[in-house]
Coordinates of C-alpha atoms in Angstrom, one line a residue:
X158 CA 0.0 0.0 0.0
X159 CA 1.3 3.4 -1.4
X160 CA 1.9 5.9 1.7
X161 CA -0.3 9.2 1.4
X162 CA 2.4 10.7 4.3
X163 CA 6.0 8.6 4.5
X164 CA 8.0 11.2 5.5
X165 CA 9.1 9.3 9.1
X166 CA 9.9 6.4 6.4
X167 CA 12.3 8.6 4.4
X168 CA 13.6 10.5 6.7
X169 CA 15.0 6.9 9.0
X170 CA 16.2 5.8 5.3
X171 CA 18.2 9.6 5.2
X172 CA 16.7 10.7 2.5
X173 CA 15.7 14.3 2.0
X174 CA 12.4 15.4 3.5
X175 CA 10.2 18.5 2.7
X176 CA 9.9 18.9 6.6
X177 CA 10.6 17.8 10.3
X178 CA 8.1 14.5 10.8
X179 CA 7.0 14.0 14.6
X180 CA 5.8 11.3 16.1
X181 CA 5.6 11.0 19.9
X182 CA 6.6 7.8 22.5
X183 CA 2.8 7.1 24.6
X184 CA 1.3 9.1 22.1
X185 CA -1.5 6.5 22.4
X186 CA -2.6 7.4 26.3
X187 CA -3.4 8.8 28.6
X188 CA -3.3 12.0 27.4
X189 CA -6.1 11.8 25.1
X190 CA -9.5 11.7 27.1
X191 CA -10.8 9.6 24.0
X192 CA -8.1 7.0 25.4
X193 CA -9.5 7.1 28.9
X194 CA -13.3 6.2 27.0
X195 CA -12.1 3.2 25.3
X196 CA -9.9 1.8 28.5
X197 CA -12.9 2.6 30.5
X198 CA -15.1 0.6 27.8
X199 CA -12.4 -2.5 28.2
X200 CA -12.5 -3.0 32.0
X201 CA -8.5 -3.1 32.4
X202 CA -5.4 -2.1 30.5
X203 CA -4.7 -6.4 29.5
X204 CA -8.0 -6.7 27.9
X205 CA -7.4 -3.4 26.1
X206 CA -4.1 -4.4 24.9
X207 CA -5.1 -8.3 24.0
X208 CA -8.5 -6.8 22.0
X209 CA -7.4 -6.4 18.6
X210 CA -10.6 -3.8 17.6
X211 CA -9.9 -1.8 20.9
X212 CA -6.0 -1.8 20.4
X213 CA -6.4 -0.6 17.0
X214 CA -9.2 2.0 17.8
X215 CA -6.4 3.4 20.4
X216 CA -3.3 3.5 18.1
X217 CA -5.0 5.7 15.2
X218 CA -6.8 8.2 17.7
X219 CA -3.5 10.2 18.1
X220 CA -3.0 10.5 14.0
X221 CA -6.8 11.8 14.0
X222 CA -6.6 13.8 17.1
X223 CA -2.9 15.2 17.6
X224 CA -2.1 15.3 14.0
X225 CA 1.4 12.5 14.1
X226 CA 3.0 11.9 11.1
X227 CA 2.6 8.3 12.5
X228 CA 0.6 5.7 14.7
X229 CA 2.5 2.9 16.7
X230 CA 0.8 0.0 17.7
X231 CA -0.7 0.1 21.3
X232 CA 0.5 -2.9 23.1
X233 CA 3.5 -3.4 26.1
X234 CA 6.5 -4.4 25.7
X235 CA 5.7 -7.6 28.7
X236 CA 3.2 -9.2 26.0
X237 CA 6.8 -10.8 25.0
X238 CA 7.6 -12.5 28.6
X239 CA 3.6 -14.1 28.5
X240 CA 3.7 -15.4 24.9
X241 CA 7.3 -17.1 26.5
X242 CA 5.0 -18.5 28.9
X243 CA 6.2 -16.5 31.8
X244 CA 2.2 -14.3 32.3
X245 CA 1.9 -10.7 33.9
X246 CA -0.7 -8.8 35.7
X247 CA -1.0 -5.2 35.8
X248 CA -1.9 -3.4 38.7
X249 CA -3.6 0.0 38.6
X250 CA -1.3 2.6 40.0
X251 CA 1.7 -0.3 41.3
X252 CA 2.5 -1.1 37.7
X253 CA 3.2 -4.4 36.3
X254 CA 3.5 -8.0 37.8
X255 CA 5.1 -11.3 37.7
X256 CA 3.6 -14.2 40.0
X257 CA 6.4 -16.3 38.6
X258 CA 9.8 -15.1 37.9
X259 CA 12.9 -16.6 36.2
X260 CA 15.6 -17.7 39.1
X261 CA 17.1 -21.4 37.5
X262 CA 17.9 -23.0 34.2
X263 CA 14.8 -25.5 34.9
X264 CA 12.8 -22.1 34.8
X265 CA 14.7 -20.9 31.7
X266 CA 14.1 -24.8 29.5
X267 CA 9.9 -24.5 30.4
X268 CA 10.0 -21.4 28.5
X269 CA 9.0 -21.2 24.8
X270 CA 10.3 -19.3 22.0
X271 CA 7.0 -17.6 20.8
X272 CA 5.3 -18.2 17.9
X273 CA 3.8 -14.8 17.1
X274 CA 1.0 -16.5 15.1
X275 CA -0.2 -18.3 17.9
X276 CA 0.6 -16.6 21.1
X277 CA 1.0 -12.8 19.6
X278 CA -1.9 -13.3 17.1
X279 CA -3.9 -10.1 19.1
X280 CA -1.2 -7.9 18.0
X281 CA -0.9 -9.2 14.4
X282 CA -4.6 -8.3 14.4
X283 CA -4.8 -5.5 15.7
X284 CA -1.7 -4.4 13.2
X285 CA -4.3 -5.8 10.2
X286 CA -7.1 -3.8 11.8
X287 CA -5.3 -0.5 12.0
X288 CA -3.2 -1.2 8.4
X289 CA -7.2 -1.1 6.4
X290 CA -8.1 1.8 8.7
X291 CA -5.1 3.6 7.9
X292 CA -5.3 2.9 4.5
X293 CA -1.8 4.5 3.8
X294 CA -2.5 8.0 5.8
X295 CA 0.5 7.2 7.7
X296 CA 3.0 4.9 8.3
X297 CA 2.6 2.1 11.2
X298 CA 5.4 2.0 14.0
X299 CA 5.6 -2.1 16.0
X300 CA 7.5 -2.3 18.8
X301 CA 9.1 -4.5 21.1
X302 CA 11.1 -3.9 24.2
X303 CA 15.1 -4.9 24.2
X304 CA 16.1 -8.3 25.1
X305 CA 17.9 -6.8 28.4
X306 CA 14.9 -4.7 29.0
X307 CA 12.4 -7.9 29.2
X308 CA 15.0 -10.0 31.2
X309 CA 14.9 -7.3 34.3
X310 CA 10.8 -7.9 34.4
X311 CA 10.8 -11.8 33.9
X312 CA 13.8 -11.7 36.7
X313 CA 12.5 -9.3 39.1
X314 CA 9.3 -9.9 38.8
X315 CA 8.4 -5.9 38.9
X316 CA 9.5 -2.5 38.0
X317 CA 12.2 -1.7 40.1
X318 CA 14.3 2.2 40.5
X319 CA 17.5 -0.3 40.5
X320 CA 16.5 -3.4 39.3
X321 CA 19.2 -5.2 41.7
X322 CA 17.7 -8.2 41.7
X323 CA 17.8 -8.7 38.0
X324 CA 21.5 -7.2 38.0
X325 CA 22.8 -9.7 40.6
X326 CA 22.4 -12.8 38.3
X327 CA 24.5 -10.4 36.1
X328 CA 27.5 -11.1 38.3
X329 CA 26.2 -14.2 40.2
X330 CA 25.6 -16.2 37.2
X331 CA 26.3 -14.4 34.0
X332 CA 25.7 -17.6 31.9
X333 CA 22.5 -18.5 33.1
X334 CA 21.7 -14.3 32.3
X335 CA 22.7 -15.1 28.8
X336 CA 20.8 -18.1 28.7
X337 CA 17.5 -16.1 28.7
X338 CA 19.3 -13.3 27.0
X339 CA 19.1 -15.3 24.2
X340 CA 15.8 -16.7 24.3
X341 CA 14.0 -13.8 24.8
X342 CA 16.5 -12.5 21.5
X343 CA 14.8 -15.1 19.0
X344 CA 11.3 -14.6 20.5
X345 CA 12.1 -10.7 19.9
X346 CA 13.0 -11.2 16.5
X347 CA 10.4 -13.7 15.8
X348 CA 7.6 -10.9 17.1
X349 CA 9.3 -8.0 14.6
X350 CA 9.5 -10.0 11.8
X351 CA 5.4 -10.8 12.6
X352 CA 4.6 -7.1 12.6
X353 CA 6.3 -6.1 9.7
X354 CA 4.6 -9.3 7.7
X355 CA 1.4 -7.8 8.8
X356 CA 2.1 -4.2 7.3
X357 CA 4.9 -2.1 10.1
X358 CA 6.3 0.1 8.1
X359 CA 9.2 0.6 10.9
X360 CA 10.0 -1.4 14.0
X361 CA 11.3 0.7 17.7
X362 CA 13.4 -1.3 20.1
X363 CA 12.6 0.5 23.5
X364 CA 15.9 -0.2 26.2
X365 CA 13.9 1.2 29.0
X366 CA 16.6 0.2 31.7
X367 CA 19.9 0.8 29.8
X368 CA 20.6 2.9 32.1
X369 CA 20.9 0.8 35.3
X370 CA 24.0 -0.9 33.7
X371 CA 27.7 0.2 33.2
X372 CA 29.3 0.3 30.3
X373 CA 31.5 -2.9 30.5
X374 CA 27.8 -4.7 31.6
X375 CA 25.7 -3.1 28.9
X376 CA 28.7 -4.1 26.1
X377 CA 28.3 -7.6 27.8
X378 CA 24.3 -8.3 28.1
X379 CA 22.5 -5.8 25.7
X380 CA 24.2 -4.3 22.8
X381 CA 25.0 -7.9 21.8
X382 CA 21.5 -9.2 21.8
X383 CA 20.1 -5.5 20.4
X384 CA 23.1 -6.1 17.4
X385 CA 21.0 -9.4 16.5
X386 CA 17.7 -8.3 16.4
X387 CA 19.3 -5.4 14.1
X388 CA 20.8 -7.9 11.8
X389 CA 17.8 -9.9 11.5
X390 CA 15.3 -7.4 10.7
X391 CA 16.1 -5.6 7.2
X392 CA 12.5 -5.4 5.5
X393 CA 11.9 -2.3 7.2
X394 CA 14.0 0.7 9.1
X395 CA 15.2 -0.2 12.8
X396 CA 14.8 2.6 15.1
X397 CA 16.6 1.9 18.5
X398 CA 15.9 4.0 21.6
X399 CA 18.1 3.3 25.1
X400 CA 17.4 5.4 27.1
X401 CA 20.2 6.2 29.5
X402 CA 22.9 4.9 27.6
X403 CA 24.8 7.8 26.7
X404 CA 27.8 5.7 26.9
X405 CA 27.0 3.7 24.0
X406 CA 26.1 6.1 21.9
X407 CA 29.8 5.4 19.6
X408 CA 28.7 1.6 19.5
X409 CA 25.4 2.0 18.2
X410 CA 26.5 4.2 15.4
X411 CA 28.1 1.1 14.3
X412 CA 24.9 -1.0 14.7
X413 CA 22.9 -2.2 11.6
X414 CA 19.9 0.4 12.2
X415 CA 18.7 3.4 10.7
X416 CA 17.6 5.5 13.2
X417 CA 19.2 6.1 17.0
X418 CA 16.6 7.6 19.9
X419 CA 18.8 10.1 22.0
X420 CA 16.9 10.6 25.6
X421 CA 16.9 14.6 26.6
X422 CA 20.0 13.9 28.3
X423 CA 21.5 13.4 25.7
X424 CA 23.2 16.6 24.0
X425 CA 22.5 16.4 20.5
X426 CA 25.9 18.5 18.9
X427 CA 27.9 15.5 20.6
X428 CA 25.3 12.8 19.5
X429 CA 25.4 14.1 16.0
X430 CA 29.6 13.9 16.0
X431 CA 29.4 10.2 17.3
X432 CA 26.6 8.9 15.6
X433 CA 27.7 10.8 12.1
X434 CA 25.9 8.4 9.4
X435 CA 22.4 7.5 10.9
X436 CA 19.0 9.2 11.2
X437 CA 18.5 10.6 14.8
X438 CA 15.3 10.5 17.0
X439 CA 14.2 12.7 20.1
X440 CA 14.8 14.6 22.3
X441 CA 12.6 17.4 24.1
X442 CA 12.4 16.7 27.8
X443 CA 8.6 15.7 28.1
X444 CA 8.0 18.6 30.8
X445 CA 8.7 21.1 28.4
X446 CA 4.9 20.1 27.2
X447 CA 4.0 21.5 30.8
X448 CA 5.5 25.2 29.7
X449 CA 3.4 27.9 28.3
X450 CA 2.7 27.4 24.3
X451 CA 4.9 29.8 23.8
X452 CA 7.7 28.5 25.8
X453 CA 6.9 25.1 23.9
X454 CA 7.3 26.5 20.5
X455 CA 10.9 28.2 21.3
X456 CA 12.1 24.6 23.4
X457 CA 10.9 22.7 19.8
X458 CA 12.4 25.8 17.3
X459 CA 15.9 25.4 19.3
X460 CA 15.5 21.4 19.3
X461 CA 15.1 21.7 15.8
X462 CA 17.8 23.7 14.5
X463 CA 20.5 22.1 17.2
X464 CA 19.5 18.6 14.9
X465 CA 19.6 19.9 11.7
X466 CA 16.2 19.6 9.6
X467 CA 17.2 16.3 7.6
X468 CA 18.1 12.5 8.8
X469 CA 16.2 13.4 11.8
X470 CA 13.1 12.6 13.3
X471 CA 10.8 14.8 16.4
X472 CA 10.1 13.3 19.6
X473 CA 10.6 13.8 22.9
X474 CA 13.4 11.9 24.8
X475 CA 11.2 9.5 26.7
X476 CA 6.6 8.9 26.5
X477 CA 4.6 11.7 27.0
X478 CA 3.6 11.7 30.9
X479 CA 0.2 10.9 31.3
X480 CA -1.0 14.4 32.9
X481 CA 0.0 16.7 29.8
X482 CA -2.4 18.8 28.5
X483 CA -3.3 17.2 25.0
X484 CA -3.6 20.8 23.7
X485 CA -0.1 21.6 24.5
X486 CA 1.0 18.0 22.8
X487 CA -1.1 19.7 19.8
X488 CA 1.3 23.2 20.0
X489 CA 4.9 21.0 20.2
X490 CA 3.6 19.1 16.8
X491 CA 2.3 22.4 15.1
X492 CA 5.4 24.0 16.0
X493 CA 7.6 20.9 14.7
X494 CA 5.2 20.8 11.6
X495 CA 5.6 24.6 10.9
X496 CA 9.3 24.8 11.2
X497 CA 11.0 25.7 7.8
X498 CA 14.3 23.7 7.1

């Protein structure tokens, strides 16, 4: 299907654009009061997430409503730990979690590598849903979280500040990390390669917690396992995003992606010297979108011209928090949309 907007498309591929494009991470949220309707409608934020017609009704509200130059496909990252057999529950204001949680090799061999088909199909669906209602407005973002990422949850058992529990077999037994490094690696890819058969025109990794690690440990346990998720998927452009990884920033330049996320920490002179050849993503701290409109528009103007108008793509260096006011969402994409480059 032909793309009526694919300027996100050719401006990861670093071709030249006619302007900035703008997309936003949680755009599909809490933000939007028609978001709150539908998740009201659903009963909880699984059943939401696992209904392909309410997932997909979710995903293309923010295109319709906010104006993105794309949708991404509402789901969570944690759908990849229950299709491995390891289920979640999500509580309301504690978060996410694990009744079970990964501690032994025995634990590691009862876990499946997911067929997407079978135990993913809800996405797929909702990806086929939203592809015909689409119907080549704009281009469709899938998603899945980082191999690293996934392990802290299916360790830990629940969001953590520190994750230390997760960390320790890190150091306490580093080959039984790898073990389910690598499983949750081929289910990963497995899942991409799913979404992008059923119409994503571009896939995000999201490294929520490469932050917690050091250097020496994130060269050890992610950027190997992120590397083979890049090499595996080539259909479509490979957008990686980790946040709090400033120190890896010269290693993923060399990584077989198109596009690098930079978090608002992230100063984006120096990210443009060591990531010279790829597109770049990001990076307005989301509580600028608490300013005035004015101070909005100068924060996005100075973002903007700091990147450079081509092989680069608006966002803001981490999701939209849930209390911003959609109309000042609406003034950092107009302002994005009417800058001239």
């Amino acid at each position: 299907m032909k793309l009526k907007n694919d300027l996100i498309i050719r401006a990861a591929k670093g071709e030249r654009v006619e302007r900035v494009p703008v997309w936003m991470m949680r755009q599909a949220g809490r933000i939007l009061p028609e978001y709150r309707a539908v998740r009201e409608k659903a009963g909880s934020f699984i059943k939401l997430a696992t209904t392909p017609e309410l997932a997909a009704e979710v995903t293309i509200q923010p295109v319709d409503i906010l104006g993105t130059d794309a949708a991404i496909i509402f789901s969570d990252i944690l759908v990849v730990p229950e299709a491995m057999g390891l289920p979640y529950e999500m509580l309301e204001a504690k978060g996410p979690i694990f009744p079970k949680v990964i501690q032994t090799k025995k634990d590691i061999d009862v876990l499946r590598i997911a067929n997407p088909e079978k135990e993913l199909s809800y996405v797929l669906k909702a990806i086929d849903i939203v592809k015909k209602e689409l119907d080549g407005k704009v281009p469709l973002i899938g998603f899945a979280g980082a191999p690293f990422t996934i392990f802290c949850y299916m360790v830990e058992g629940k969001g953590s500040k520190t994750f230390s529990v997760a960390k320790k077999m890190l150091y306490s037994d580093p080959e039984l990390a790898h073990l389910l490094l690598q499983k949750i690696t081929d289910t990963t890819i497995a899942y991409l390669k799913a979404q992008v058969k059923h119409g994503a025109d571009l896939v995000q990794i999201f490294d929520s917690w490469a932050g917690i690690l050091s250097p020496d440990q994130y060269r050890k346990f992610s950027l190997p396992y992120i590397a083979q998720i890049c090499d595996a998927i080539n259909e479509v452009p490979v957008t990686i995003f980790a946040k709090g990884a400033f120190f890896a920033r010269k290693e993923m330049s060399n990584l077989k992606c198109e596009v690098i996320g930079l978090d608002w920490n992230m100063d984006i002179s120096e990210s443009r010297r060591m990531i010279p050849h790829k597109t770049l993503q990001g990076n307005l701290d989301p509580c600028v979108l608490y300013g005035s409109f004015k101070e909005i528009e100068k924060q996005t103007k100075k973002m903007i011209k700091n990147f450079g108008g081509q092989k680069y793509i608006a966002n803001l260096g981490h999701g939209v928090y849930p209390d911003t006011d959609p109309e000042k969402v609406k003034c950092f994409i107009e302002a994005v949309k009417n800058y001239t480059i």
